[in-house]
Amino acid sequence: MRKYDLVCFDMDGVLTKVRSSWCWIHECFEVDNEPAYQAYCNGEIDEPEFMRRDIKLWTDKKPDVTVRDIAVMFRDMPLIEGIQETIACLRDNGIRSVIVSGGIDHAAKMIAEEFGFDGYIADEICSNPDGTLTGEGKLNVDLRDKGINVRGFIEKFGTTAERTVSIGNSFTDIAMFKNSGMSIAFNPTDPYTEEAATVTVRSDNIADVLDHIICD
């Protein structure tokens, strides 16, 4: 008999080998968002302005860039090993899997569709009718409280926090942990995340989390 009904995965740094899907696009454009990142970390700008500044780096480099161009760039983004095995195993045990990420929705959609996740939510890049970028982003996942999104999926799939697992790697995932019966710090990037999690898993294969989710 299964102990959990739902597993919520962070994306950036958990399902991907890169720190951030936003940074992956920065690398593709060969631009540096460090000034905006520092301004956000220092509380000088909010998350919508952070997205605005990131997107401007791309449009300054290529004014006619489209959302399709962005989506295509994600095809070469390196992913963690074991996603297929992990999602298949969860499905075989009747457990739903979703992505909750402050990353870019095109990346989350690609991963969700390729590996069979049951849902995803991430931030959007707004576009004009012709596909070019408006310069704005739509905040769907507030990094200050990703627990809101976890609760949304809990309600959607008719389960409870106690029967939910959250997997993340940074302090922005702690709010997910607080809304879950079990939390897994996967290759944590800071001590706060590890301290807040039920267990810590350090591995180059996401399938290693299954030992803590699937009951014998």
PDB file of C-alpha atoms in Angstrom:
ATOM      1  CA  MET A   1       0.000   0.000   0.000  1.00  0.00           C
ATOM      2  CA  ARG A   2       1.459   3.326  -1.026  1.00  0.00           C
ATOM      3  CA  LYS A   3       2.251   6.007   1.522  1.00  0.00           C
ATOM      4  CA  TYR A   4       2.179   8.963  -0.892  1.00  0.00           C
ATOM      5  CA  ASP A   5      -0.108  10.132  -3.696  1.00  0.00           C
ATOM      6  CA  LEU A   6       1.814  13.077  -5.103  1.00  0.00           C
ATOM      7  CA  VAL A   7       5.421  14.134  -5.678  1.00  0.00           C
ATOM      8  CA  CYS A   8       6.233  17.788  -6.422  1.00  0.00           C
ATOM      9  CA  PHE A   9       9.591  18.335  -8.143  1.00  0.00           C
ATOM     10  CA  ASP A  10      11.478  21.597  -8.384  1.00  0.00           C
ATOM     11  CA  MET A  11      12.961  21.833 -11.883  1.00  0.00           C
ATOM     12  CA  ASP A  12      16.103  23.962 -11.983  1.00  0.00           C
ATOM     13  CA  GLY A  13      19.018  22.091 -10.435  1.00  0.00           C
ATOM     14  CA  VAL A  14      16.828  19.070  -9.664  1.00  0.00           C
ATOM     15  CA  LEU A  15      15.595  17.858 -13.046  1.00  0.00           C
ATOM     16  CA  THR A  16      18.219  19.860 -14.928  1.00  0.00           C
ATOM     17  CA  LYS A  17      21.984  19.867 -14.666  1.00  0.00           C
ATOM     18  CA  VAL A  18      22.005  23.641 -14.953  1.00  0.00           C
ATOM     19  CA  ARG A  19      21.383  26.012 -12.057  1.00  0.00           C
ATOM     20  CA  SER A  20      18.529  27.791 -13.783  1.00  0.00           C
ATOM     21  CA  SER A  21      16.526  27.550 -17.001  1.00  0.00           C
ATOM     22  CA  TRP A  22      16.748  31.351 -17.146  1.00  0.00           C
ATOM     23  CA  CYS A  23      20.542  31.118 -16.958  1.00  0.00           C
ATOM     24  CA  TRP A  24      20.535  28.513 -19.714  1.00  0.00           C
ATOM     25  CA  ILE A  25      18.938  31.047 -22.064  1.00  0.00           C
ATOM     26  CA  HIS A  26      21.430  33.665 -20.893  1.00  0.00           C
ATOM     27  CA  GLU A  27      24.224  31.262 -21.858  1.00  0.00           C
ATOM     28  CA  CYS A  28      22.646  30.666 -25.258  1.00  0.00           C
ATOM     29  CA  PHE A  29      22.572  34.430 -25.862  1.00  0.00           C
ATOM     30  CA  GLU A  30      25.988  34.905 -24.229  1.00  0.00           C
ATOM     31  CA  VAL A  31      24.683  37.572 -21.844  1.00  0.00           C
ATOM     32  CA  ASP A  32      25.271  38.159 -18.127  1.00  0.00           C
ATOM     33  CA  ASN A  33      22.399  38.759 -15.696  1.00  0.00           C
ATOM     34  CA  GLU A  34      24.554  39.044 -12.577  1.00  0.00           C
ATOM     35  CA  PRO A  35      23.647  42.732 -11.954  1.00  0.00           C
ATOM     36  CA  ALA A  36      19.914  41.926 -12.026  1.00  0.00           C
ATOM     37  CA  TYR A  37      20.442  38.836  -9.887  1.00  0.00           C
ATOM     38  CA  GLN A  38      22.299  40.813  -7.242  1.00  0.00           C
ATOM     39  CA  ALA A  39      19.641  43.536  -7.288  1.00  0.00           C
ATOM     40  CA  TYR A  40      16.953  40.899  -6.720  1.00  0.00           C
ATOM     41  CA  CYS A  41      18.901  39.196  -3.919  1.00  0.00           C
ATOM     42  CA  ASN A  42      19.443  42.586  -2.243  1.00  0.00           C
ATOM     43  CA  GLY A  43      15.727  43.329  -2.354  1.00  0.00           C
ATOM     44  CA  GLU A  44      16.197  46.268  -4.733  1.00  0.00           C
ATOM     45  CA  ILE A  45      13.817  44.828  -7.359  1.00  0.00           C
ATOM     46  CA  ASP A  46      10.889  42.407  -7.206  1.00  0.00           C
ATOM     47  CA  GLU A  47      10.500  39.205  -9.204  1.00  0.00           C
ATOM     48  CA  PRO A  48       8.516  40.714 -12.125  1.00  0.00           C
ATOM     49  CA  GLU A  49      11.223  43.358 -12.578  1.00  0.00           C
ATOM     50  CA  PHE A  50      13.875  40.634 -12.344  1.00  0.00           C
ATOM     51  CA  MET A  51      12.159  38.795 -15.210  1.00  0.00           C
ATOM     52  CA  ARG A  52      11.810  42.047 -17.153  1.00  0.00           C
ATOM     53  CA  ARG A  53      15.541  42.738 -16.919  1.00  0.00           C
ATOM     54  CA  ASP A  54      16.426  39.169 -17.881  1.00  0.00           C
ATOM     55  CA  ILE A  55      14.198  39.260 -20.954  1.00  0.00           C
ATOM     56  CA  LYS A  56      15.623  42.639 -21.990  1.00  0.00           C
ATOM     57  CA  LEU A  57      19.085  41.068 -22.160  1.00  0.00           C
ATOM     58  CA  TRP A  58      17.751  38.717 -24.839  1.00  0.00           C
ATOM     59  CA  THR A  59      15.825  41.297 -26.850  1.00  0.00           C
ATOM     60  CA  ASP A  60      18.790  43.660 -26.776  1.00  0.00           C
ATOM     61  CA  LYS A  61      20.855  40.865 -28.324  1.00  0.00           C
ATOM     62  CA  LYS A  62      18.149  39.735 -30.786  1.00  0.00           C
ATOM     63  CA  PRO A  63      15.199  42.170 -31.056  1.00  0.00           C
ATOM     64  CA  ASP A  64      13.049  39.762 -33.090  1.00  0.00           C
ATOM     65  CA  VAL A  65      13.517  36.758 -30.779  1.00  0.00           C
ATOM     66  CA  THR A  66      10.329  34.685 -30.435  1.00  0.00           C
ATOM     67  CA  VAL A  67       8.969  32.300 -27.829  1.00  0.00           C
ATOM     68  CA  ARG A  68       9.563  29.506 -30.330  1.00  0.00           C
ATOM     69  CA  ASP A  69      13.241  30.473 -30.446  1.00  0.00           C
ATOM     70  CA  ILE A  70      13.353  30.175 -26.655  1.00  0.00           C
ATOM     71  CA  ALA A  71      11.593  26.803 -26.694  1.00  0.00           C
ATOM     72  CA  VAL A  72      14.051  25.441 -29.273  1.00  0.00           C
ATOM     73  CA  MET A  73      17.003  26.469 -27.093  1.00  0.00           C
ATOM     74  CA  PHE A  74      15.770  24.170 -24.348  1.00  0.00           C
ATOM     75  CA  ARG A  75      16.160  21.098 -26.534  1.00  0.00           C
ATOM     76  CA  ASP A  76      19.890  21.078 -25.751  1.00  0.00           C
ATOM     77  CA  MET A  77      19.569  21.851 -22.033  1.00  0.00           C
ATOM     78  CA  PRO A  78      21.251  19.029 -20.049  1.00  0.00           C
ATOM     79  CA  LEU A  79      18.893  17.044 -17.822  1.00  0.00           C
ATOM     80  CA  ILE A  80      19.618  14.916 -14.765  1.00  0.00           C
ATOM     81  CA  GLU A  81      19.849  11.166 -15.307  1.00  0.00           C
ATOM     82  CA  GLY A  82      16.976   8.917 -14.293  1.00  0.00           C
ATOM     83  CA  ILE A  83      13.912  11.077 -14.946  1.00  0.00           C
ATOM     84  CA  GLN A  84      12.228   8.471 -17.172  1.00  0.00           C
ATOM     85  CA  GLU A  85      12.787   5.690 -14.641  1.00  0.00           C
ATOM     86  CA  THR A  86      11.610   7.840 -11.751  1.00  0.00           C
ATOM     87  CA  ILE A  87       8.350   9.015 -13.312  1.00  0.00           C
ATOM     88  CA  ALA A  88       7.567   5.550 -14.658  1.00  0.00           C
ATOM     89  CA  CYS A  89       8.109   4.015 -11.220  1.00  0.00           C
ATOM     90  CA  LEU A  90       5.913   6.615  -9.528  1.00  0.00           C
ATOM     91  CA  ARG A  91       3.178   6.062 -12.122  1.00  0.00           C
ATOM     92  CA  ASP A  92       3.358   2.281 -11.696  1.00  0.00           C
ATOM     93  CA  ASN A  93       2.804   2.798  -7.979  1.00  0.00           C
ATOM     94  CA  GLY A  94      -0.182   5.083  -8.504  1.00  0.00           C
ATOM     95  CA  ILE A  95       1.707   8.250  -7.536  1.00  0.00           C
ATOM     96  CA  ARG A  96       1.230  11.508  -9.450  1.00  0.00           C
ATOM     97  CA  SER A  97       4.220  13.689 -10.341  1.00  0.00           C
ATOM     98  CA  VAL A  98       4.288  17.438 -11.037  1.00  0.00           C
ATOM     99  CA  ILE A  99       6.819  20.222 -11.593  1.00  0.00           C
ATOM    100  CA  VAL A 100       6.712  23.379  -9.466  1.00  0.00           C
ATOM    101  CA  SER A 101       9.317  25.839 -10.699  1.00  0.00           C
ATOM    102  CA  GLY A 102      10.245  29.483 -10.785  1.00  0.00           C
ATOM    103  CA  GLY A 103      11.953  28.639 -14.065  1.00  0.00           C
ATOM    104  CA  ILE A 104      10.597  29.115 -17.567  1.00  0.00           C
ATOM    105  CA  ASP A 105       7.361  27.372 -18.521  1.00  0.00           C
ATOM    106  CA  HIS A 106       8.652  26.229 -21.930  1.00  0.00           C
ATOM    107  CA  ALA A 107      11.330  24.167 -20.168  1.00  0.00           C
ATOM    108  CA  ALA A 108       8.844  22.725 -17.682  1.00  0.00           C
ATOM    109  CA  LYS A 109       6.401  21.890 -20.483  1.00  0.00           C
ATOM    110  CA  MET A 110       9.119  20.148 -22.494  1.00  0.00           C
ATOM    111  CA  ILE A 111      10.202  17.990 -19.552  1.00  0.00           C
ATOM    112  CA  ALA A 112       6.635  17.267 -18.428  1.00  0.00           C
ATOM    113  CA  GLU A 113       5.550  16.119 -21.878  1.00  0.00           C
ATOM    114  CA  GLU A 114       8.688  14.125 -22.637  1.00  0.00           C
ATOM    115  CA  PHE A 115       8.657  12.124 -19.422  1.00  0.00           C
ATOM    116  CA  GLY A 116       4.952  11.963 -18.585  1.00  0.00           C
ATOM    117  CA  PHE A 117       4.536  14.244 -15.576  1.00  0.00           C
ATOM    118  CA  ASP A 118       0.929  14.802 -14.528  1.00  0.00           C
ATOM    119  CA  GLY A 119       1.237  18.580 -14.432  1.00  0.00           C
ATOM    120  CA  TYR A 120       3.548  21.557 -14.191  1.00  0.00           C
ATOM    121  CA  ILE A 121       3.588  25.216 -13.282  1.00  0.00           C
ATOM    122  CA  ALA A 122       6.345  27.737 -14.010  1.00  0.00           C
ATOM    123  CA  ASP A 123       6.744  31.371 -14.993  1.00  0.00           C
ATOM    124  CA  GLU A 124       5.736  32.506 -18.465  1.00  0.00           C
ATOM    125  CA  ILE A 125       7.449  34.672 -21.059  1.00  0.00           C
ATOM    126  CA  CYS A 126       4.787  36.934 -22.549  1.00  0.00           C
ATOM    127  CA  SER A 127       4.611  37.281 -26.319  1.00  0.00           C
ATOM    128  CA  ASN A 128       2.884  39.293 -29.021  1.00  0.00           C
ATOM    129  CA  PRO A 129       0.523  37.681 -31.551  1.00  0.00           C
ATOM    130  CA  ASP A 130       3.468  37.196 -33.933  1.00  0.00           C
ATOM    131  CA  GLY A 131       5.433  35.341 -31.250  1.00  0.00           C
ATOM    132  CA  THR A 132       7.943  38.073 -30.482  1.00  0.00           C
ATOM    133  CA  LEU A 133       8.530  38.878 -26.833  1.00  0.00           C
ATOM    134  CA  THR A 134       6.652  41.727 -25.161  1.00  0.00           C
ATOM    135  CA  GLY A 135       9.450  42.171 -22.643  1.00  0.00           C
ATOM    136  CA  GLU A 136       7.240  41.076 -19.758  1.00  0.00           C
ATOM    137  CA  GLY A 137       7.038  37.851 -17.779  1.00  0.00           C
ATOM    138  CA  LYS A 138       4.025  36.371 -15.988  1.00  0.00           C
ATOM    139  CA  LEU A 139       4.700  35.333 -12.405  1.00  0.00           C
ATOM    140  CA  ASN A 140       2.963  31.986 -11.810  1.00  0.00           C
ATOM    141  CA  VAL A 141       5.291  30.733  -9.071  1.00  0.00           C
ATOM    142  CA  ASP A 142       6.238  33.177  -6.326  1.00  0.00           C
ATOM    143  CA  LEU A 143       9.671  32.146  -5.065  1.00  0.00           C
ATOM    144  CA  ARG A 144       8.756  33.560  -1.658  1.00  0.00           C
ATOM    145  CA  ASP A 145       6.053  30.900  -1.252  1.00  0.00           C
ATOM    146  CA  LYS A 146       6.068  27.903  -3.598  1.00  0.00           C
ATOM    147  CA  GLY A 147       3.884  26.209  -0.997  1.00  0.00           C
ATOM    148  CA  ILE A 148       0.887  27.919  -2.615  1.00  0.00           C
ATOM    149  CA  ASN A 149       1.474  25.899  -5.772  1.00  0.00           C
ATOM    150  CA  VAL A 150       1.976  22.662  -3.850  1.00  0.00           C
ATOM    151  CA  ARG A 151      -1.359  23.207  -2.115  1.00  0.00           C
ATOM    152  CA  GLY A 152      -2.932  23.855  -5.504  1.00  0.00           C
ATOM    153  CA  PHE A 153      -1.805  20.473  -6.816  1.00  0.00           C
ATOM    154  CA  ILE A 154      -2.814  18.771  -3.565  1.00  0.00           C
ATOM    155  CA  GLU A 155      -6.338  20.107  -4.069  1.00  0.00           C
ATOM    156  CA  LYS A 156      -6.338  19.276  -7.780  1.00  0.00           C
ATOM    157  CA  PHE A 157      -5.459  15.639  -7.181  1.00  0.00           C
ATOM    158  CA  GLY A 158      -7.605  15.229  -4.076  1.00  0.00           C
ATOM    159  CA  THR A 159      -4.904  14.278  -1.604  1.00  0.00           C
ATOM    160  CA  THR A 160      -3.365  15.764   1.544  1.00  0.00           C
ATOM    161  CA  ALA A 161      -0.102  17.387   2.575  1.00  0.00           C
ATOM    162  CA  GLU A 162       0.747  14.294   4.621  1.00  0.00           C
ATOM    163  CA  ARG A 163       0.554  12.158   1.474  1.00  0.00           C
ATOM    164  CA  THR A 164       2.660  14.561  -0.594  1.00  0.00           C
ATOM    165  CA  VAL A 165       6.422  14.611  -1.201  1.00  0.00           C
ATOM    166  CA  SER A 166       8.349  17.705  -2.277  1.00  0.00           C
ATOM    167  CA  ILE A 167      11.823  17.606  -3.812  1.00  0.00           C
ATOM    168  CA  GLY A 168      14.006  20.706  -4.089  1.00  0.00           C
ATOM    169  CA  ASN A 169      17.571  21.952  -3.895  1.00  0.00           C
ATOM    170  CA  SER A 170      17.487  25.533  -2.580  1.00  0.00           C
ATOM    171  CA  PHE A 171      16.021  27.726   0.146  1.00  0.00           C
ATOM    172  CA  THR A 172      13.176  28.782  -2.170  1.00  0.00           C
ATOM    173  CA  ASP A 173      11.917  25.183  -1.940  1.00  0.00           C
ATOM    174  CA  ILE A 174      11.557  25.217   1.843  1.00  0.00           C
ATOM    175  CA  ALA A 175       7.981  26.500   1.553  1.00  0.00           C
ATOM    176  CA  MET A 176       7.246  23.406  -0.558  1.00  0.00           C
ATOM    177  CA  PHE A 177       8.741  21.247   2.172  1.00  0.00           C
ATOM    178  CA  LYS A 178       6.491  22.821   4.799  1.00  0.00           C
ATOM    179  CA  ASN A 179       3.421  21.757   2.812  1.00  0.00           C
ATOM    180  CA  SER A 180       4.495  18.129   2.434  1.00  0.00           C
ATOM    181  CA  GLY A 181       4.516  15.019   4.560  1.00  0.00           C
ATOM    182  CA  MET A 182       8.037  14.266   3.388  1.00  0.00           C
ATOM    183  CA  SER A 183      10.644  16.512   1.820  1.00  0.00           C
ATOM    184  CA  ILE A 184      13.832  15.612  -0.014  1.00  0.00           C
ATOM    185  CA  ALA A 185      16.776  17.990  -0.406  1.00  0.00           C
ATOM    186  CA  PHE A 186      18.311  16.808  -3.678  1.00  0.00           C
ATOM    187  CA  ASN A 187      21.907  18.030  -4.048  1.00  0.00           C
ATOM    188  CA  PRO A 188      21.128  21.017  -1.795  1.00  0.00           C
ATOM    189  CA  THR A 189      22.910  24.255  -2.598  1.00  0.00           C
ATOM    190  CA  ASP A 190      22.682  25.704   0.912  1.00  0.00           C
ATOM    191  CA  PRO A 191      22.546  24.397   4.500  1.00  0.00           C
ATOM    192  CA  TYR A 192      19.066  25.811   5.157  1.00  0.00           C
ATOM    193  CA  THR A 193      17.477  23.529   2.578  1.00  0.00           C
ATOM    194  CA  GLU A 194      19.157  20.462   4.011  1.00  0.00           C
ATOM    195  CA  GLU A 195      18.137  21.380   7.548  1.00  0.00           C
ATOM    196  CA  ALA A 196      14.507  21.868   6.494  1.00  0.00           C
ATOM    197  CA  ALA A 197      14.230  18.577   4.607  1.00  0.00           C
ATOM    198  CA  THR A 198      13.207  15.189   5.943  1.00  0.00           C
ATOM    199  CA  VAL A 199      16.078  13.537   4.075  1.00  0.00           C
ATOM    200  CA  THR A 200      18.978  14.607   1.862  1.00  0.00           C
ATOM    201  CA  VAL A 201      19.980  12.811  -1.326  1.00  0.00           C
ATOM    202  CA  ARG A 202      23.230  13.618  -3.121  1.00  0.00           C
ATOM    203  CA  SER A 203      23.395  11.914  -6.484  1.00  0.00           C
ATOM    204  CA  ASP A 204      23.762  12.425 -10.223  1.00  0.00           C
ATOM    205  CA  ASN A 205      20.614  10.321 -10.729  1.00  0.00           C
ATOM    206  CA  ILE A 206      17.189  11.519  -9.613  1.00  0.00           C
ATOM    207  CA  ALA A 207      15.968   7.907  -9.379  1.00  0.00           C
ATOM    208  CA  ASP A 208      17.808   7.639  -6.061  1.00  0.00           C
ATOM    209  CA  VAL A 209      14.934   9.535  -4.411  1.00  0.00           C
ATOM    210  CA  LEU A 210      12.702   6.526  -5.014  1.00  0.00           C
ATOM    211  CA  ASP A 211      14.210   4.654  -2.064  1.00  0.00           C
ATOM    212  CA  HIS A 212      12.565   7.203   0.204  1.00  0.00           C
ATOM    213  CA  ILE A 213       9.196   7.383  -1.575  1.00  0.00           C
ATOM    214  CA  ILE A 214       8.266   3.843  -2.550  1.00  0.00           C
ATOM    215  CA  CYS A 215       7.311   1.593   0.346  1.00  0.00           C
ATOM    216  CA  ASP A 216       8.372  -2.052   0.304  1.00  0.00           C
TER     217      ASP A 216
END
